[in-house]
PDB file of N, CA, C and O in Angstrom:
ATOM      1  N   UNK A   1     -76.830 135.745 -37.319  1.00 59.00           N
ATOM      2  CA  UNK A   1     -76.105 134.993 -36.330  1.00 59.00           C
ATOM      3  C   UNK A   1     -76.829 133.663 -36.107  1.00 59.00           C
ATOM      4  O   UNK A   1     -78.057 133.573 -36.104  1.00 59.00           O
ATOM      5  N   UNK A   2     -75.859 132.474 -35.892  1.00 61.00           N
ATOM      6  CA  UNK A   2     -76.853 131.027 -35.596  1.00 61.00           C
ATOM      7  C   UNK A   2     -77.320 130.969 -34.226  1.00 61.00           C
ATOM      8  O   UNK A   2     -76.785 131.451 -33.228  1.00 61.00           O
ATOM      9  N   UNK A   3     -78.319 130.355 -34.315  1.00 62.00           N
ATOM     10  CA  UNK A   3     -78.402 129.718 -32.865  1.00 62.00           C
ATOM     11  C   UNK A   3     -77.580 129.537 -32.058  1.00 62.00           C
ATOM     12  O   UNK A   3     -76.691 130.206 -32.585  1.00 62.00           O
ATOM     13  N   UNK A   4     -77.109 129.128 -31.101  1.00 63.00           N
ATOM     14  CA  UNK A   4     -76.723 128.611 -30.052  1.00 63.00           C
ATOM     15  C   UNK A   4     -76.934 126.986 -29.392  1.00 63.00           C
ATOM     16  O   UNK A   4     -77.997 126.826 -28.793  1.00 63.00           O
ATOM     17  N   UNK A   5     -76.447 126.364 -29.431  1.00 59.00           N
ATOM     18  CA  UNK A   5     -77.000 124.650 -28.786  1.00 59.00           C
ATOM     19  C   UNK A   5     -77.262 124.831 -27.252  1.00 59.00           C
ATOM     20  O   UNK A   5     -76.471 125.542 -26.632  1.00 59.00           O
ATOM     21  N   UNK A   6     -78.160 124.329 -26.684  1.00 68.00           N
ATOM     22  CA  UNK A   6     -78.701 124.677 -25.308  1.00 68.00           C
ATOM     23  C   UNK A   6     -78.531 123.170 -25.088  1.00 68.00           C
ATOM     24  O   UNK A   6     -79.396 122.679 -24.362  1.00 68.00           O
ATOM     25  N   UNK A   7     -77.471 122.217 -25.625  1.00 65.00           N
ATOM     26  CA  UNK A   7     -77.509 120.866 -25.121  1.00 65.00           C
ATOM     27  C   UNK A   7     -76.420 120.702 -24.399  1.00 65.00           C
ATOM     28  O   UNK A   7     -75.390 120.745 -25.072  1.00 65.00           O
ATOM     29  N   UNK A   8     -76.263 120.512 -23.155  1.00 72.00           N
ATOM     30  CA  UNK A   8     -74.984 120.351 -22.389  1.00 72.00           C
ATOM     31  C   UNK A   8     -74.247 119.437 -22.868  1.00 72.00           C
ATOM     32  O   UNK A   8     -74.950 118.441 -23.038  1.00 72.00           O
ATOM     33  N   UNK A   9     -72.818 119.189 -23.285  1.00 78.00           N
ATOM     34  CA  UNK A   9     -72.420 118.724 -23.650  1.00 78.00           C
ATOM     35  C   UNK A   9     -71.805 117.307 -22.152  1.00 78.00           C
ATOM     36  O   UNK A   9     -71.521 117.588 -20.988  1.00 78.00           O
ATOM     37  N   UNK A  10     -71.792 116.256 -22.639  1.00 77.00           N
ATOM     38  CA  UNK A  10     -71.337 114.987 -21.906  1.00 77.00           C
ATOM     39  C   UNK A  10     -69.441 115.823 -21.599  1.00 77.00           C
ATOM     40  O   UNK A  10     -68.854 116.605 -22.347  1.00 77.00           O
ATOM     41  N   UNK A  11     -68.999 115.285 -20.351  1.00 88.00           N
ATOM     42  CA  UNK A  11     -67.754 115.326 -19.901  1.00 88.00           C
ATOM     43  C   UNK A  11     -67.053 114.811 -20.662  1.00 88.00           C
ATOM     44  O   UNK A  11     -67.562 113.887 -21.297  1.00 88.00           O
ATOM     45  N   UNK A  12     -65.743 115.121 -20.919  1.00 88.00           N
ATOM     46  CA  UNK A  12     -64.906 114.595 -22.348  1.00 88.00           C
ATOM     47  C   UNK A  12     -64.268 113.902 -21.041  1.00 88.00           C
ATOM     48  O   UNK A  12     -63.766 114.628 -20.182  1.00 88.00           O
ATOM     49  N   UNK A  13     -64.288 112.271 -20.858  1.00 92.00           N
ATOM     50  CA  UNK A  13     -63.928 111.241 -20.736  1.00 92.00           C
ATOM     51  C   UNK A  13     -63.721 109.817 -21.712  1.00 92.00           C
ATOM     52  O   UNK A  13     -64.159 109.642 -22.849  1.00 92.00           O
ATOM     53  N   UNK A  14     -62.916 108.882 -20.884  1.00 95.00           N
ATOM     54  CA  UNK A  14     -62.960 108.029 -22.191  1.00 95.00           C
ATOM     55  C   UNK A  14     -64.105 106.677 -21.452  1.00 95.00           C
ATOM     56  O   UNK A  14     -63.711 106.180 -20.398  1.00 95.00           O
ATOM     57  N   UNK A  15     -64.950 106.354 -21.823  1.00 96.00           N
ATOM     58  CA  UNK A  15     -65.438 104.965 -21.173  1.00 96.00           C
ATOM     59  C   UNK A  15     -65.015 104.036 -20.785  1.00 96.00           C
ATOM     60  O   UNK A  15     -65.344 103.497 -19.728  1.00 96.00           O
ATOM     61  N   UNK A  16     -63.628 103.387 -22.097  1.00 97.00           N
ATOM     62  CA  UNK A  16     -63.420 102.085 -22.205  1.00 97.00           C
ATOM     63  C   UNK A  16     -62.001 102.681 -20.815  1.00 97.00           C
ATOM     64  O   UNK A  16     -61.023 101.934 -20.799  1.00 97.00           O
ATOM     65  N   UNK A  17     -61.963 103.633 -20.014  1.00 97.00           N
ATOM     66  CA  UNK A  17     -61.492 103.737 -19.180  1.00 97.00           C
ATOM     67  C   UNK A  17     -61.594 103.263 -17.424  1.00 97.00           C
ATOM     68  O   UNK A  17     -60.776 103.370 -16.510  1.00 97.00           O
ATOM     69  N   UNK A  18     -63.069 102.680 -17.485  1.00 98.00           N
ATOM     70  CA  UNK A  18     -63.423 101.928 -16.648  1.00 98.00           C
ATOM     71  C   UNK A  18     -63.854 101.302 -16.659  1.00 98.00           C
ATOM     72  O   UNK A  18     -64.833 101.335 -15.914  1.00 98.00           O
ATOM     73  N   UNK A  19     -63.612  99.899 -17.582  1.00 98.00           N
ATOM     74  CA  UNK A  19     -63.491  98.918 -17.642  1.00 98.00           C
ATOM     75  C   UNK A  19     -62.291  98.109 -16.459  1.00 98.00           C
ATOM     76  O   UNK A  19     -61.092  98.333 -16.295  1.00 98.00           O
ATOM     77  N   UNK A  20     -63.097  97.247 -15.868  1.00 98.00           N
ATOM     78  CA  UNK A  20     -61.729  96.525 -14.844  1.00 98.00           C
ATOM     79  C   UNK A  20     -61.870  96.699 -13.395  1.00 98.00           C
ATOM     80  O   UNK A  20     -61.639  95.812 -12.574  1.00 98.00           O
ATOM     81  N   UNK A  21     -62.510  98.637 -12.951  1.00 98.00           N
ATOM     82  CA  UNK A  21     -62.218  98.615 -11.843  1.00 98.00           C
ATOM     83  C   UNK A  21     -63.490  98.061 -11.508  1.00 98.00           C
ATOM     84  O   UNK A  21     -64.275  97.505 -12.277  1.00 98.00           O
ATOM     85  N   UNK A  22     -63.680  98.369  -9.680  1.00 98.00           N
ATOM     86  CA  UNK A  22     -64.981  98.007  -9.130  1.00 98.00           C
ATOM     87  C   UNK A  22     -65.840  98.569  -9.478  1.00 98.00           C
ATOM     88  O   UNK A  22     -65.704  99.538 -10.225  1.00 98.00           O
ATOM     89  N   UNK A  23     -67.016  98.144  -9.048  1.00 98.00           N
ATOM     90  CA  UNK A  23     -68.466  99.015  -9.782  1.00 98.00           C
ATOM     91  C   UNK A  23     -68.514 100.635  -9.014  1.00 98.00           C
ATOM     92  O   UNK A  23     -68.799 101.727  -9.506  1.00 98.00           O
ATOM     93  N   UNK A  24     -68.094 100.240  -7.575  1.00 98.00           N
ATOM     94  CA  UNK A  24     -68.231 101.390  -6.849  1.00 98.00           C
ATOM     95  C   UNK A  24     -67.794 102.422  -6.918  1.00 98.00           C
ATOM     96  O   UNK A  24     -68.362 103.514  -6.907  1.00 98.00           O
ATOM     97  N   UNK A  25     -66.466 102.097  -7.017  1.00 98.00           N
ATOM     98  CA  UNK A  25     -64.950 103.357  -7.213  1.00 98.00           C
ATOM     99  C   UNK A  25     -65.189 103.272  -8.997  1.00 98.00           C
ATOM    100  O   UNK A  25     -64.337 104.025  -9.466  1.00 98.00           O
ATOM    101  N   UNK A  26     -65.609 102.954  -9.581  1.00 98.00           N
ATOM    102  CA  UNK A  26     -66.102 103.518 -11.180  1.00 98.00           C
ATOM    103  C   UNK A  26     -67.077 104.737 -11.051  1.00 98.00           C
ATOM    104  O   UNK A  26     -67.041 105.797 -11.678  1.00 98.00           O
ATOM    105  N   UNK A  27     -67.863 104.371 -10.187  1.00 98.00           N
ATOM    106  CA  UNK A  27     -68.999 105.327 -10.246  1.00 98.00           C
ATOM    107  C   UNK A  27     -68.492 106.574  -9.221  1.00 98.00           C
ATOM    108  O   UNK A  27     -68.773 107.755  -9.424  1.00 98.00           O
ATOM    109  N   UNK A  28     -68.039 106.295  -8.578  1.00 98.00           N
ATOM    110  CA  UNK A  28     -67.702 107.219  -7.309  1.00 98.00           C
ATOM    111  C   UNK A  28     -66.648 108.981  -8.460  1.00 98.00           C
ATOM    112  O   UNK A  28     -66.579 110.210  -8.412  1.00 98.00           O
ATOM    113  N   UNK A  29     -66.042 107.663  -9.381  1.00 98.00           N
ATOM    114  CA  UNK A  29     -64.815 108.650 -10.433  1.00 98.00           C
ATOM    115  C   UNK A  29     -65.726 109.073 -10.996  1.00 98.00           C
ATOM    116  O   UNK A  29     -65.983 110.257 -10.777  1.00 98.00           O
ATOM    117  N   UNK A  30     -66.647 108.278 -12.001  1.00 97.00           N
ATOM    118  CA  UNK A  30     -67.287 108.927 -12.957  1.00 97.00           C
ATOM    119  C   UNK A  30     -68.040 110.384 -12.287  1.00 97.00           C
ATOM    120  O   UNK A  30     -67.787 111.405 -12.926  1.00 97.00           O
ATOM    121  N   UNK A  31     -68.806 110.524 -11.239  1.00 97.00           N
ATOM    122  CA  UNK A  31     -69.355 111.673 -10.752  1.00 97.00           C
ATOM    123  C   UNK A  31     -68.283 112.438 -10.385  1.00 97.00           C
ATOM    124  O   UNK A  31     -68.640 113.612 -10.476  1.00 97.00           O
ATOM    125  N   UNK A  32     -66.988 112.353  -9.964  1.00 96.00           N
ATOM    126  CA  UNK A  32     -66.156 113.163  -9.745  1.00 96.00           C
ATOM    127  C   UNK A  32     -65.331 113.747 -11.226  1.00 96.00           C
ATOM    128  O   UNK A  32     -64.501 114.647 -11.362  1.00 96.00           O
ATOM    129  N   UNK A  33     -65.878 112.931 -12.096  1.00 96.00           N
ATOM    130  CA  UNK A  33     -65.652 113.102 -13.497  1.00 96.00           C
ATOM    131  C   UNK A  33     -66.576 114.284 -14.562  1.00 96.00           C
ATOM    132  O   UNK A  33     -66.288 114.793 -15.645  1.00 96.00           O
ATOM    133  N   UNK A  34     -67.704 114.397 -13.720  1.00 95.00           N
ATOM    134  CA  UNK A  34     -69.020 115.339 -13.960  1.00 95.00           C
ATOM    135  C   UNK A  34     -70.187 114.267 -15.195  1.00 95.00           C
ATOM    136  O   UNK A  34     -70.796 114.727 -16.161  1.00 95.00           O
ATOM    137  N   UNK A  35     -70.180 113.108 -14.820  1.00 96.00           N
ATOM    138  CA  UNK A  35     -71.106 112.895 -15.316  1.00 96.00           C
ATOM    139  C   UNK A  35     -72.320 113.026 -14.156  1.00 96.00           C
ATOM    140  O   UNK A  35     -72.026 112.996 -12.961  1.00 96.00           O
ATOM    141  N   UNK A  36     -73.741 113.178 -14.626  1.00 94.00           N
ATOM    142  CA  UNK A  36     -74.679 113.297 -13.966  1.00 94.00           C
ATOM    143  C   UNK A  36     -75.022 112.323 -13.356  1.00 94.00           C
ATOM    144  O   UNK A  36     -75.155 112.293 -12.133  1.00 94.00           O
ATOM    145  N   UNK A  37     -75.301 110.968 -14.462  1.00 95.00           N
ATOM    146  CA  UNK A  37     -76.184 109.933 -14.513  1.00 95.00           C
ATOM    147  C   UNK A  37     -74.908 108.783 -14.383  1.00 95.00           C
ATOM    148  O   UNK A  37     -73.941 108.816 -15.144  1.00 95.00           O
ATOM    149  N   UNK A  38     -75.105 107.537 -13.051  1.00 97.00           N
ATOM    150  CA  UNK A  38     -74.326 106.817 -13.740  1.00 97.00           C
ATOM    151  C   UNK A  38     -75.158 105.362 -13.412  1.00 97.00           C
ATOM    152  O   UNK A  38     -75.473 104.981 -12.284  1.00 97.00           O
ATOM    153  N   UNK A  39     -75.515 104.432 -15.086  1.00 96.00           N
ATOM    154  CA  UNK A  39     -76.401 103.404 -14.356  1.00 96.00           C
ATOM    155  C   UNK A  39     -75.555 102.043 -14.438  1.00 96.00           C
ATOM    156  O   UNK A  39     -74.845 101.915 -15.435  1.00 96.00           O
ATOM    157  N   UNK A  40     -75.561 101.161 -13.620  1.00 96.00           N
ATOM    158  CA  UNK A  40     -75.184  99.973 -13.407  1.00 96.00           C
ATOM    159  C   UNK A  40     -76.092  99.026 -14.367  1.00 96.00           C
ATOM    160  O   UNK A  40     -77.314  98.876 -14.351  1.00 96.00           O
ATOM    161  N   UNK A  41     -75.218  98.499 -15.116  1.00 96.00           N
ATOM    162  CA  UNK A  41     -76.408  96.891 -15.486  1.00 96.00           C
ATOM    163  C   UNK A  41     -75.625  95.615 -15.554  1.00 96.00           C
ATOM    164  O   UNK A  41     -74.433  95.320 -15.635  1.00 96.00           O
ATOM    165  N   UNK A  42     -76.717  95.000 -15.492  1.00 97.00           N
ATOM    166  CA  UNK A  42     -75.759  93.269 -14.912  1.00 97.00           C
ATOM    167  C   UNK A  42     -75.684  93.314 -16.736  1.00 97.00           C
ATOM    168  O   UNK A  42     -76.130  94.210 -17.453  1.00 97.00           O
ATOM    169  N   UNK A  43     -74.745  91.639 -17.309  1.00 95.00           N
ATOM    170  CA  UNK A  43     -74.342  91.246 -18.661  1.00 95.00           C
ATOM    171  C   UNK A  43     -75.439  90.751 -19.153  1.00 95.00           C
ATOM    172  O   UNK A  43     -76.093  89.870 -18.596  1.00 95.00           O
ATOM    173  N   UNK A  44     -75.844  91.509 -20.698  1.00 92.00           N
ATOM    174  CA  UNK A  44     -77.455  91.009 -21.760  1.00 92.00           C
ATOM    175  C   UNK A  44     -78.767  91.842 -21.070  1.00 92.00           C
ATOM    176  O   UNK A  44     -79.889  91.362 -21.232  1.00 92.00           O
ATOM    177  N   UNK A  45     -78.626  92.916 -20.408  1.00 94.00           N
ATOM    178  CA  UNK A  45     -79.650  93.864 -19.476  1.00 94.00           C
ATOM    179  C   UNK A  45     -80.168  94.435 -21.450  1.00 94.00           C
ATOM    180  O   UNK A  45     -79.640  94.804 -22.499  1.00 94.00           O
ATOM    181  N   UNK A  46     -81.650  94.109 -20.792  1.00 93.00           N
ATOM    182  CA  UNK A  46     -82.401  94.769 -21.866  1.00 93.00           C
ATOM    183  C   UNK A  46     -82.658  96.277 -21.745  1.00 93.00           C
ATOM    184  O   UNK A  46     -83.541  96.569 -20.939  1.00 93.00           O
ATOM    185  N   UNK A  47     -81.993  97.407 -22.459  1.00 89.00           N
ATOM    186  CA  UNK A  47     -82.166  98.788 -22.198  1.00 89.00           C
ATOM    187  C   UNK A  47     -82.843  99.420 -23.524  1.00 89.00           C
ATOM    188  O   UNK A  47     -82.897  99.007 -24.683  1.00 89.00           O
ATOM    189  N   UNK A  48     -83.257 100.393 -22.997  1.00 85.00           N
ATOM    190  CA  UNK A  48     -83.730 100.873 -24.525  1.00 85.00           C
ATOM    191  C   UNK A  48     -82.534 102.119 -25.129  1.00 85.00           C
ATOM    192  O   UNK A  48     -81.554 102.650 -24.607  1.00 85.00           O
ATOM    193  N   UNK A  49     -83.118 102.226 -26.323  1.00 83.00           N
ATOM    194  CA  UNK A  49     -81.773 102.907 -27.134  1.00 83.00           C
ATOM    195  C   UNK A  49     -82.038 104.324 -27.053  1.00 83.00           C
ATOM    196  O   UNK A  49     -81.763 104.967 -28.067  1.00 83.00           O
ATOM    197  N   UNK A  50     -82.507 104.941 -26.077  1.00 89.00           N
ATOM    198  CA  UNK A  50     -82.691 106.357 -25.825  1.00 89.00           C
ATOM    199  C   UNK A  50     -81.072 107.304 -25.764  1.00 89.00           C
ATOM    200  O   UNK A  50     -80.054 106.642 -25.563  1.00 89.00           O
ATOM    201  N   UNK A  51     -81.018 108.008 -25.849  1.00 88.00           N
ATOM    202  CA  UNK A  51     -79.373 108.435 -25.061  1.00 88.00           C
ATOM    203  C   UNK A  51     -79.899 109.841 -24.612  1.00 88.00           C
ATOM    204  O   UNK A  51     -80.589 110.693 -25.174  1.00 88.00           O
ATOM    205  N   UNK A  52     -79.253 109.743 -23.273  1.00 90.00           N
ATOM    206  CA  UNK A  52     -79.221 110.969 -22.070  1.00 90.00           C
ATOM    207  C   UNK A  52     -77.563 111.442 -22.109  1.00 90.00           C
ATOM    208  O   UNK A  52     -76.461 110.906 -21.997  1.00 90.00           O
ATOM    209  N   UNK A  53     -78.083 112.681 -22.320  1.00 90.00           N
ATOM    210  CA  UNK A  53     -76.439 113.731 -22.204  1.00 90.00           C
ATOM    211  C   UNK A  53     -76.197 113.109 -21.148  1.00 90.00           C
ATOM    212  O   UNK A  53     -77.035 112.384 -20.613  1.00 90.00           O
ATOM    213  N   UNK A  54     -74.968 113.308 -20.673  1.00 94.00           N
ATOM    214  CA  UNK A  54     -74.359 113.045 -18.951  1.00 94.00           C
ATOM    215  C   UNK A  54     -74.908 112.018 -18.641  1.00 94.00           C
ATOM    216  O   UNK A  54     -75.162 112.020 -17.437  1.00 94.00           O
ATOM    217  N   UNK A  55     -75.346 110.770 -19.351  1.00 95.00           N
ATOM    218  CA  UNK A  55     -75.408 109.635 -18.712  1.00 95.00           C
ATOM    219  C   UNK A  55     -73.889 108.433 -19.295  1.00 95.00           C
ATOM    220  O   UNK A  55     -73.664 108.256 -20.492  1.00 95.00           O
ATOM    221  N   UNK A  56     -73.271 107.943 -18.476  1.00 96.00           N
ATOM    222  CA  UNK A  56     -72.667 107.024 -18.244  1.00 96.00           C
ATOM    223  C   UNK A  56     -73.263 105.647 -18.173  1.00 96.00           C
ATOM    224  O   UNK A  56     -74.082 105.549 -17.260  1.00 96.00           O
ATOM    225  N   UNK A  57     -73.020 104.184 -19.121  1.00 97.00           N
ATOM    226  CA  UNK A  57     -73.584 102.916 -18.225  1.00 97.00           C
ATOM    227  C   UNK A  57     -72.654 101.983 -18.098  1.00 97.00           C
ATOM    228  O   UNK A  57     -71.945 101.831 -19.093  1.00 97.00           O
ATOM    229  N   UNK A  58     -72.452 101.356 -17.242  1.00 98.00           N
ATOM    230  CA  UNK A  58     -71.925 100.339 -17.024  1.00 98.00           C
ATOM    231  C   UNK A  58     -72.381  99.036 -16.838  1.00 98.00           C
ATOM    232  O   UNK A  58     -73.151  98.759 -15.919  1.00 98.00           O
ATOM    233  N   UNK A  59     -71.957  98.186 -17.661  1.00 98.00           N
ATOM    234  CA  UNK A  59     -72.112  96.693 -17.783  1.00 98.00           C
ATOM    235  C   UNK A  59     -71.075  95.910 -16.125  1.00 98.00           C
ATOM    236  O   UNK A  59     -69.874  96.086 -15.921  1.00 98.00           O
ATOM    237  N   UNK A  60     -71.642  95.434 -15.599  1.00 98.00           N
ATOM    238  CA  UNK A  60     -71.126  94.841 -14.170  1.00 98.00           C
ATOM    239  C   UNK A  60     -71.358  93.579 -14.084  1.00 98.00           C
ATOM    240  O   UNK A  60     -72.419  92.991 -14.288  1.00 98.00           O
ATOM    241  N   UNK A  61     -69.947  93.001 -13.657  1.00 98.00           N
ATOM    242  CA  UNK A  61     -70.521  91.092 -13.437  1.00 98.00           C
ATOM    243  C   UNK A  61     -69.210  90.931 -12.510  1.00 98.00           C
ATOM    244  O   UNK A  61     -67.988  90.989 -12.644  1.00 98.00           O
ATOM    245  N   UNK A  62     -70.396  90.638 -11.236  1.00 97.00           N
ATOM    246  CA  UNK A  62     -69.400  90.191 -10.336  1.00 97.00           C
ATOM    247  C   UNK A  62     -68.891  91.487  -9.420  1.00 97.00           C
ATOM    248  O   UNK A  62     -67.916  91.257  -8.704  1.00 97.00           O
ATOM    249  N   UNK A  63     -69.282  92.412  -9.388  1.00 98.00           N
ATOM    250  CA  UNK A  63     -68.920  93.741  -8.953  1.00 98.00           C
ATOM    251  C   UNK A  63     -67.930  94.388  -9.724  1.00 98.00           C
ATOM    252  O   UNK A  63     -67.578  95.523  -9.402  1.00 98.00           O
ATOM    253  N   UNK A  64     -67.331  93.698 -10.901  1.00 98.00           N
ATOM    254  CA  UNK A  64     -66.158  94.316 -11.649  1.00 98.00           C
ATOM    255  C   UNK A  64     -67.225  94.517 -13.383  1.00 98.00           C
ATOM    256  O   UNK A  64     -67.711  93.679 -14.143  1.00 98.00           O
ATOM    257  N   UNK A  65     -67.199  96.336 -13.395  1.00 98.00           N
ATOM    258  CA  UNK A  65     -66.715  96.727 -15.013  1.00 98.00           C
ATOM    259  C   UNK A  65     -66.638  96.270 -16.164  1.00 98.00           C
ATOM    260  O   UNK A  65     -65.722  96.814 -16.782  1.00 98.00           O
ATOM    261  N   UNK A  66     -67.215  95.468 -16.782  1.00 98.00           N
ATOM    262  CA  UNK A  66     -66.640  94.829 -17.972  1.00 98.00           C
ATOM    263  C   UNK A  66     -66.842  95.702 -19.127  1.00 98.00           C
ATOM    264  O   UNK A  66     -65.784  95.871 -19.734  1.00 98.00           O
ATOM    265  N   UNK A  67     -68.157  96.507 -19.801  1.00 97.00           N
ATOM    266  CA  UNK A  67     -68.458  96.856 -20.524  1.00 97.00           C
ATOM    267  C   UNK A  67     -68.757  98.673 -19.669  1.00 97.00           C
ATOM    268  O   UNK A  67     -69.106  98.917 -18.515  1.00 97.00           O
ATOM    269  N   UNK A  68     -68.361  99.871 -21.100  1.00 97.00           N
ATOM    270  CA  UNK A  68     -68.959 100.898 -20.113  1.00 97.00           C
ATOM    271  C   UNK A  68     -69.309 101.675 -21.848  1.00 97.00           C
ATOM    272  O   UNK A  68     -68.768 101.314 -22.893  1.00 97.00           O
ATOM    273  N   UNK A  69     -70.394 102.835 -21.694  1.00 95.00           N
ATOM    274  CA  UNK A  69     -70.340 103.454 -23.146  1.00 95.00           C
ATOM    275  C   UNK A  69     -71.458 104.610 -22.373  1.00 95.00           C
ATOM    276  O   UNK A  69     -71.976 104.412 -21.273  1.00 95.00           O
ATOM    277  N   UNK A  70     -71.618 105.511 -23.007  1.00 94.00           N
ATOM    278  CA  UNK A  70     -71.600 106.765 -23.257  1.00 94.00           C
ATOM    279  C   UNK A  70     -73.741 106.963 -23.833  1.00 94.00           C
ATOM    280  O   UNK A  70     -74.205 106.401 -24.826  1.00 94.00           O
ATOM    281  N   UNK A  71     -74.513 107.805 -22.935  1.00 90.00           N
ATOM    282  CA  UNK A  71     -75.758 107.710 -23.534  1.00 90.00           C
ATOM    283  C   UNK A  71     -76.802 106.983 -22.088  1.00 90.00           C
ATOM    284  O   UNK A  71     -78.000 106.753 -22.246  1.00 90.00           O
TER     285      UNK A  71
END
């Protein structure tokens, strides 16, 4: 018999789905969405290329959404 994956799998959402709204009511959905993690970054934010299950990020300018992806 195989293993088993002990990696929680991320909420089957779509990202490019909150693009547009506010930063707030994005994040407010996304946790009502079951992601864990949700981080805000302003436009050209230097991040590193790690990826966290259940993390969500959002790119924000201006209090509005522009960019969102998965990690």
């Amino acid at each position: 018999m195989a293993p088993t994956s002990r990696t929680p799998e991320p909420p089957r959402d779509r990202p490019e789905s909150y693009v547009g709204l506010d930063a707030e009511g994005a994040a407010r959905l996304a946790r009502t969405r079951g992601w864990s993690t949700v981080r805000s970054l302003p436009p050209g934010a230097i991040v590193t290329m790690e990826y966290l299950v259940g993390r969500i990020n959002f790119e924000v300018e201006d209090g509005t959404v522009t960019r969102s992806w998965v990690g």
